[in-house]
Coordinates of C-alpha atoms in Angstrom, one line a residue:
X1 CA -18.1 6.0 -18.8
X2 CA -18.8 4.7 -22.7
X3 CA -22.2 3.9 -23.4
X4 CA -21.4 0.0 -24.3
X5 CA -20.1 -0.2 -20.2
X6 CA -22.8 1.0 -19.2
X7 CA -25.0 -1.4 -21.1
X8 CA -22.9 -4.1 -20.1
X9 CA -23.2 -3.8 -16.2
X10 CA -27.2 -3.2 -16.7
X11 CA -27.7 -6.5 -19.0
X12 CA -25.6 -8.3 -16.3
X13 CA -27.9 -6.6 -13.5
X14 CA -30.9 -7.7 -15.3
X15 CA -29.6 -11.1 -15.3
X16 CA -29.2 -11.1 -12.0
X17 CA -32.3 -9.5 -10.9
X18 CA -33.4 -12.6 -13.2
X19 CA -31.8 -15.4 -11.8
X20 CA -33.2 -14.2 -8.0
X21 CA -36.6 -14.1 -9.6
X22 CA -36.3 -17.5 -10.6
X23 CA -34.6 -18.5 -7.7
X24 CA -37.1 -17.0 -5.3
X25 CA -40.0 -18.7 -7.3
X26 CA -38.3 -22.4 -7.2
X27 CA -37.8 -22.3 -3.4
X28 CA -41.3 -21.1 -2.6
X29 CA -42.9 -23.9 -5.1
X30 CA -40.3 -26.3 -3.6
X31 CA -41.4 -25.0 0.1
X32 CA -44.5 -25.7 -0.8
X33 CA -43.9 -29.8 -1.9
X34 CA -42.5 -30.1 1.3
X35 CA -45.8 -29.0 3.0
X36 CA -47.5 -31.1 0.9
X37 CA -45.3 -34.1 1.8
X38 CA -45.4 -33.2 5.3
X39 CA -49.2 -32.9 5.8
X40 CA -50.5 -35.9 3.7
X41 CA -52.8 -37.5 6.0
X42 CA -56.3 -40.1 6.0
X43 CA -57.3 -38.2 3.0
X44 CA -55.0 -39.3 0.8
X45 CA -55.2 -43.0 2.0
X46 CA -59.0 -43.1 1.6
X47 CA -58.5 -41.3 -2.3
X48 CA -56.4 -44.1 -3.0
X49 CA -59.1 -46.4 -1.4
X50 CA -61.9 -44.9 -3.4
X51 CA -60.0 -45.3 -6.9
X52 CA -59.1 -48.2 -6.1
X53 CA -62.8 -50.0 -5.1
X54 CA -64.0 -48.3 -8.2
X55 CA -65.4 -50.5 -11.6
X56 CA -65.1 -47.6 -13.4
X57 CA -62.7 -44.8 -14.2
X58 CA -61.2 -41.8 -12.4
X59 CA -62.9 -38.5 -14.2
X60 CA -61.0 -35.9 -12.9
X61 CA -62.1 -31.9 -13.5
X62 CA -60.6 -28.6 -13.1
X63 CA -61.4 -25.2 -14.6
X64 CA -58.5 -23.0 -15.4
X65 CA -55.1 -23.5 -14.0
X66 CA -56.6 -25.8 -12.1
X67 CA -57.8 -27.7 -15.5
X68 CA -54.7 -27.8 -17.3
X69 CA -53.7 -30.0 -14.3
X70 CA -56.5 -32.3 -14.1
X71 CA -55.5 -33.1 -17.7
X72 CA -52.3 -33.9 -16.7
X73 CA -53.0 -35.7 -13.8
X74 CA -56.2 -37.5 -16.1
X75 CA -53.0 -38.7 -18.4
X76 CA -50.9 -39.9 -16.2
X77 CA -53.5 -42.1 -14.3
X78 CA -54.7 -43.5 -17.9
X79 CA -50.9 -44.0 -18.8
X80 CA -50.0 -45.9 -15.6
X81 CA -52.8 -48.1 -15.4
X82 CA -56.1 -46.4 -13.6
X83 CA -58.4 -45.6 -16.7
X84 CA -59.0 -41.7 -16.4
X85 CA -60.5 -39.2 -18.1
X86 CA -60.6 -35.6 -18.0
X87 CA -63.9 -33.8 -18.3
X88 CA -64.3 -29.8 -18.9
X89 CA -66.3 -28.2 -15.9
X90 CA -68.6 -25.7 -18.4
X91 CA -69.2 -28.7 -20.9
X92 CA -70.3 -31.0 -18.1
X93 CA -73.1 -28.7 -17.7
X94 CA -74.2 -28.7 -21.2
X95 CA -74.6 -32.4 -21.8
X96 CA -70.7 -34.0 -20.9
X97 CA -72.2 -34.9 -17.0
X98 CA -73.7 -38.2 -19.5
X99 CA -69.6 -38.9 -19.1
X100 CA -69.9 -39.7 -15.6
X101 CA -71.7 -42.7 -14.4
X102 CA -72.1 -44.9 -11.0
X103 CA -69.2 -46.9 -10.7
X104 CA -66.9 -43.7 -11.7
X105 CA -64.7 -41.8 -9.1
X106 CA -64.6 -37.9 -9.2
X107 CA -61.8 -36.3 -8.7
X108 CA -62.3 -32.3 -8.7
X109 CA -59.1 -29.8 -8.2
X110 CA -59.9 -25.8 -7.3
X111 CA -57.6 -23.7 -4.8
X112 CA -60.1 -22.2 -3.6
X113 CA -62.9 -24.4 -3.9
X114 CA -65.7 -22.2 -4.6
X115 CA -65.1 -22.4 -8.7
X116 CA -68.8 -21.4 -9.8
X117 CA -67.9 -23.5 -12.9
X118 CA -68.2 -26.9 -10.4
X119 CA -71.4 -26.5 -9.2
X120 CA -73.5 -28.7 -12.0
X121 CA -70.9 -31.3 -11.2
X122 CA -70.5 -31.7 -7.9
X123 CA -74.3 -31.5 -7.4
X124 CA -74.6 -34.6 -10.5
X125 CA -71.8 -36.3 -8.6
X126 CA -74.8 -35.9 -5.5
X127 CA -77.8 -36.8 -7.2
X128 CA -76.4 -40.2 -8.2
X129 CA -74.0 -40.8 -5.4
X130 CA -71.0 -41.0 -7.4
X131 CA -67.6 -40.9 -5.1
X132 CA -66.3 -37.8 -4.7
X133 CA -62.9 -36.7 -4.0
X134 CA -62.1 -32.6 -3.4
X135 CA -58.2 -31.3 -3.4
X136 CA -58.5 -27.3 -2.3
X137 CA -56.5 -25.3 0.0
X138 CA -59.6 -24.2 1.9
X139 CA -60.8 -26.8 3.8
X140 CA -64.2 -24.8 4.7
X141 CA -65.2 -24.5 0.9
X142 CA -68.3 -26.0 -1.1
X143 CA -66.0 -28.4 -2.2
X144 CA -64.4 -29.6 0.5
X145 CA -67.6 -29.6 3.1
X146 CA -69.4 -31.3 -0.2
X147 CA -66.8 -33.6 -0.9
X148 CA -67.1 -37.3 0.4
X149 CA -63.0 -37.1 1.0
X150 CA -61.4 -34.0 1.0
X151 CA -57.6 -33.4 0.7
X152 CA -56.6 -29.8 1.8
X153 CA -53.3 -28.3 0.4
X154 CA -51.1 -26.2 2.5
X155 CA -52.4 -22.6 2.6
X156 CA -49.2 -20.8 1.4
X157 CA -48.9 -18.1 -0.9
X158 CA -48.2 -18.0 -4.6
X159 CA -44.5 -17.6 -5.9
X160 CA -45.9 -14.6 -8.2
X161 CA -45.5 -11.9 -5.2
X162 CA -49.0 -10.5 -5.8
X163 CA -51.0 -13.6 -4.5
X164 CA -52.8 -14.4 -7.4
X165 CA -50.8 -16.5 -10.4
X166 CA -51.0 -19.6 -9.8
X167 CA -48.0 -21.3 -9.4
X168 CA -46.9 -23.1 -5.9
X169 CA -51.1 -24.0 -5.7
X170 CA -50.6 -25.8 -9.3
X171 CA -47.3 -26.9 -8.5
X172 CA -48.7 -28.7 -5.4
X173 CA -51.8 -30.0 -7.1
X174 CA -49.8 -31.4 -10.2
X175 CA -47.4 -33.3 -7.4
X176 CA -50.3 -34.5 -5.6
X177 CA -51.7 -36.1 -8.9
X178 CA -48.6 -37.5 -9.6
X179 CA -48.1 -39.5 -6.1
X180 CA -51.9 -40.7 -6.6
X181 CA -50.8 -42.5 -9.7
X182 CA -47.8 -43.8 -8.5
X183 CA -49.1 -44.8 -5.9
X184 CA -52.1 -46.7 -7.3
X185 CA -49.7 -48.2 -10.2
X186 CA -46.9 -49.5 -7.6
X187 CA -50.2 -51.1 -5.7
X188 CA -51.0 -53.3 -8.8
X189 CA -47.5 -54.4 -9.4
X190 CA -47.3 -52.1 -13.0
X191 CA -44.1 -52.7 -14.8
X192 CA -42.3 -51.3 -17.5
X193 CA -43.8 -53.8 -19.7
X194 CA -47.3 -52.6 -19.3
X195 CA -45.9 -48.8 -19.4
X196 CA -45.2 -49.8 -22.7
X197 CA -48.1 -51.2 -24.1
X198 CA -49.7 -48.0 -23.6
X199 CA -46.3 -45.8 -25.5
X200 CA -46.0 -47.5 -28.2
X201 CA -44.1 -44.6 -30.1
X202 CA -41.4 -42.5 -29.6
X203 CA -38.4 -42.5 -27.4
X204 CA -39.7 -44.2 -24.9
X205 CA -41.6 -46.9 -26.4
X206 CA -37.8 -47.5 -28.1
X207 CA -36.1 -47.6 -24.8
X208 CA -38.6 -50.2 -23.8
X209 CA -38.3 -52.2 -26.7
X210 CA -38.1 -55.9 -25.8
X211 CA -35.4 -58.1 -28.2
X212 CA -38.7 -60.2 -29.4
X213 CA -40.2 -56.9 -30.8
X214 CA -37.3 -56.6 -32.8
X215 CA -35.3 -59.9 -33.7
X216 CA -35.6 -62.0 -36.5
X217 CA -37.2 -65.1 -36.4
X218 CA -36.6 -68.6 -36.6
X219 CA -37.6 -68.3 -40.8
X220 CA -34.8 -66.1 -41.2
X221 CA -32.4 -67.7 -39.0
X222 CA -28.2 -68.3 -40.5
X223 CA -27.9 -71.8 -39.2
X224 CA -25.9 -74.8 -40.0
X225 CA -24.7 -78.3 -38.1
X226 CA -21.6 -78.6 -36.4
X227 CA -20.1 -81.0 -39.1
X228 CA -20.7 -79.1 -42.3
X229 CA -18.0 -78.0 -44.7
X230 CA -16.7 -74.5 -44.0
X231 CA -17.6 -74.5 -48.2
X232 CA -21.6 -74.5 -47.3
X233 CA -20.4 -72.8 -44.1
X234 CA -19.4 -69.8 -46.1
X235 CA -22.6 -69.8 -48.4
X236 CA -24.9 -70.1 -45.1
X237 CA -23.1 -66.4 -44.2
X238 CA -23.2 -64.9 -47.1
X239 CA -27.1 -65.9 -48.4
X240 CA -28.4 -64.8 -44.6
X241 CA -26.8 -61.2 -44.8
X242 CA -25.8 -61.0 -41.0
X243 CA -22.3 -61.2 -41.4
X244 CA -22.4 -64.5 -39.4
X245 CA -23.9 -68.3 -39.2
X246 CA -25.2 -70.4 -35.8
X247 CA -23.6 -73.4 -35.2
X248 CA -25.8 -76.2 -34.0
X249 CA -25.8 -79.5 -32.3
X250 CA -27.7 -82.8 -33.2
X251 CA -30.8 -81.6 -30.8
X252 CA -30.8 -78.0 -32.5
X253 CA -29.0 -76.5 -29.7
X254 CA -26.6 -73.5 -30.2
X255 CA -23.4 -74.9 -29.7
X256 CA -21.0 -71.8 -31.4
X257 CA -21.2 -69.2 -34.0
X258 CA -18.9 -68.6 -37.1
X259 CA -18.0 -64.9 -37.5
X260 CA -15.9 -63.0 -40.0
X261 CA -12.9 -62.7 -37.3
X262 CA -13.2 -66.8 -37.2
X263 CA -12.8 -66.8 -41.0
X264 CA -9.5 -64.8 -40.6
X265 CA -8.3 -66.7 -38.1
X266 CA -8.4 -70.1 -40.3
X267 CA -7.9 -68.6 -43.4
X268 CA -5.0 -70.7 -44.3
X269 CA -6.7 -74.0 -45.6
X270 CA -10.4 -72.7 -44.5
X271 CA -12.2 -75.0 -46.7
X272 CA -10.8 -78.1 -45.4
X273 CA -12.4 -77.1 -42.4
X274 CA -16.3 -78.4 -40.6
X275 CA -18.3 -75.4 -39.0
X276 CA -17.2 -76.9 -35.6
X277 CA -13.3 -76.4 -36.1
X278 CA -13.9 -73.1 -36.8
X279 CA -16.1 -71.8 -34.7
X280 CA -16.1 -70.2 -31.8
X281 CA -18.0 -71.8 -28.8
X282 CA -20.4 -70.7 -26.3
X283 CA -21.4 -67.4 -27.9
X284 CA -22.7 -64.8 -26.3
X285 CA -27.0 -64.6 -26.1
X286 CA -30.0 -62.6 -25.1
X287 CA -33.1 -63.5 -23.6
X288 CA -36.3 -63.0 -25.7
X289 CA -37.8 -61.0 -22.6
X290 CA -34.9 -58.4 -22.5
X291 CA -35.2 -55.1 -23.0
X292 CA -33.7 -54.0 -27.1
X293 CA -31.8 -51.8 -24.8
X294 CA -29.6 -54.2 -22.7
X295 CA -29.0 -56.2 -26.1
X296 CA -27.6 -53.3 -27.4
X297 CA -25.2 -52.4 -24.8
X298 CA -23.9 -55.7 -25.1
X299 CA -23.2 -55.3 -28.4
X300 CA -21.6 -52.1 -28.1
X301 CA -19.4 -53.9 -24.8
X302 CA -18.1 -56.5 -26.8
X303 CA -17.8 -55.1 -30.3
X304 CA -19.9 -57.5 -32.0
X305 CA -23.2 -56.9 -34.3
X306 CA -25.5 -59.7 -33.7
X307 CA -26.4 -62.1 -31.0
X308 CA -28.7 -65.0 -30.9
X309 CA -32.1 -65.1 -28.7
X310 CA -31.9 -68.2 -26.8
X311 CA -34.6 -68.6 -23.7
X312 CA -33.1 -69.2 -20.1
X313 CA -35.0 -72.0 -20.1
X314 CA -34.5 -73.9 -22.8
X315 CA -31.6 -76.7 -21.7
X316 CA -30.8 -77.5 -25.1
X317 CA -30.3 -73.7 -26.0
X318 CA -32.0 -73.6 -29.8
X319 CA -31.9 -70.6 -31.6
X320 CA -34.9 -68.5 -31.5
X321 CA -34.4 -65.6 -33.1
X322 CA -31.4 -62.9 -34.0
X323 CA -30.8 -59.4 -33.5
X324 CA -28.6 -57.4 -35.6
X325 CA -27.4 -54.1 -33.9
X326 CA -29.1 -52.3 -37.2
X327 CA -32.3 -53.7 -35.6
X328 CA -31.8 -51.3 -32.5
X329 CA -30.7 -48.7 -34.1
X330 CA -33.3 -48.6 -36.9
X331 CA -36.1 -48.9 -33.7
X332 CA -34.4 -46.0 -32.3
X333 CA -32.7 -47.8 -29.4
X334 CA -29.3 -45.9 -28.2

């Protein structure tokens, strides 16, 4: 057999070999989820209860594995609402334990819940009876027989095959932190709004966007009355540099909108027109309080580049601002 064959059936064995590898270790983390789901019990309810009866913040702690997911799970409180911190075992012992004060909640992760690294902590967390809340797999631990509520993970073994990577134990402990925050954020009614106030940047502060973040203001708004000649009409588009002008009422309501396809449709004679013969009524609007998002899709539906911001609530429908679909995309909406 040539030499390139026989590289070519052991690359696609190693692939193989890979893919039940990876396999293998996805089913035993997802195995052990579902033990997780299945044996949530009072301990869980009462962590929930402690975070929530606290004045002060969750401090959650970890060494190793085990602290690379308390800072995850420290983030994703903070980010949702429950002010968290994380705080580093070995530098709580040399001076960080001035971090944690009455009114805090302790939140301490280990498998197997005899972490030497813990000790100073959970014995501060003691000394000023500060709630404390253990997650180990061994219920029969210091840190569970210390802890004021303990919540035990399933005892199954690691995905590595040699027992000792962690990996289903940190997958477990990262899902646990997860359904805390959730939790405690769907308790308090935490919307998308407030997600937003605390991401700001990137992606998802875009997606989140809401049209007042983004529109132009009444300052900048192309308006004119319903009776004035397409002549001022035309200057009115062209000095505002949105392609189009707002046509208003006597009370200042939106009553139409004059856009370049209306100039083309009355181009014979157009300056013997008013804005009102031209224009074409009822124009489509956004709320102030919508999402940058939804005004963008309705753009993109019905092939226009701007609409008006008009509140709900407002009978007589005046202009309050306008958003150009340049707007979104410049704010990284899409």
């Amino acid at each position: 057999m040539p030499t390139s064959s026989r590289t070519d059936m052991t690359d696609e064995a190693q692939r193989s070999a890979d893919l039940t590898v990876a396999r293998q270790v996805i089913g035993d983390e997802a195995a052990g989820l579902a033990a997780l789901a299945r044996g949530l019990d009072g301990g869980f309810a009462q962590a929930l209860e402690a975070i929530r009866a606290a004045p002060g913040r969750v401090i959650v702690s970890g060494m190793g594995k085990s602290g690379h997911v308390a800072r995850k799970i420290a983030a994703t409180f903070a980010s949702t609402g429950t002010p968290a911190s994380f705080v580093h075992p070995a530098e709580a012992s040399h001076g960080d334990l001035g971090m944690i004060s009455k009114g805090d909640v302790v939140l301490v992760l280990s498998n197997s819940g005899e972490t030497p690294e813990l000790a100073d902590l959970v014995a501060h967390t003691r000394r000023f009876g500060i709630p404390l809340i253990g997650v180990a797999a061994r219920p029969q631990s210091t840190l569970m027989t210390q802890a004021d509520i303990a919540i035990t993970l399933p005892a199954l073994p690691e995905a590595c095959g040699i027992g000792v990577v962690p990996t289903t134990s940190t997958t477990m402990t990262l899902a646990l932190g997860d359904a805390l925050a959730i939790a405690l954020m769907r308790g308090r009614g935490f919307t998308a709004a407030d997600f937003r106030a605390f991401h700001p940047g990137g992606k998802l502060g875009a997606r989140l966007a809401r049209v007042r973040d983004l529109m132009h203001g009444a300052e900048e708004l192309p308006l004119v009355d319903r009776d004035t000649p397409m002549a001022d009409t035309l200057l009115a588009i062209t000095g505002a540099g949105f392609g189009v002008v707002g046509v208003t009422d006597a009370s200042g309501g939106l009553v139409g909108i004059v856009t370049d396809g209306d100039l083309r449709r009355h181009m014979d004679g157009l300056l013997d027109h008013i804005a009102v013969e031209v224009m074409t009524p009822a124009p489509r609007t956004i709320r102030p309080d919508a999402l940058a998002a939804e005004a963008l899709a309705q753009m993109n539906e019905r092939k226009i580049t701007c609409l008006f911001v008009v509140d709900d609530e407002d009978a007589a429908r005046r202009p309050l601002g306008i958003l150009h679909i340049h707007d979104c995309l410049r704010a990284g909406v899409a």
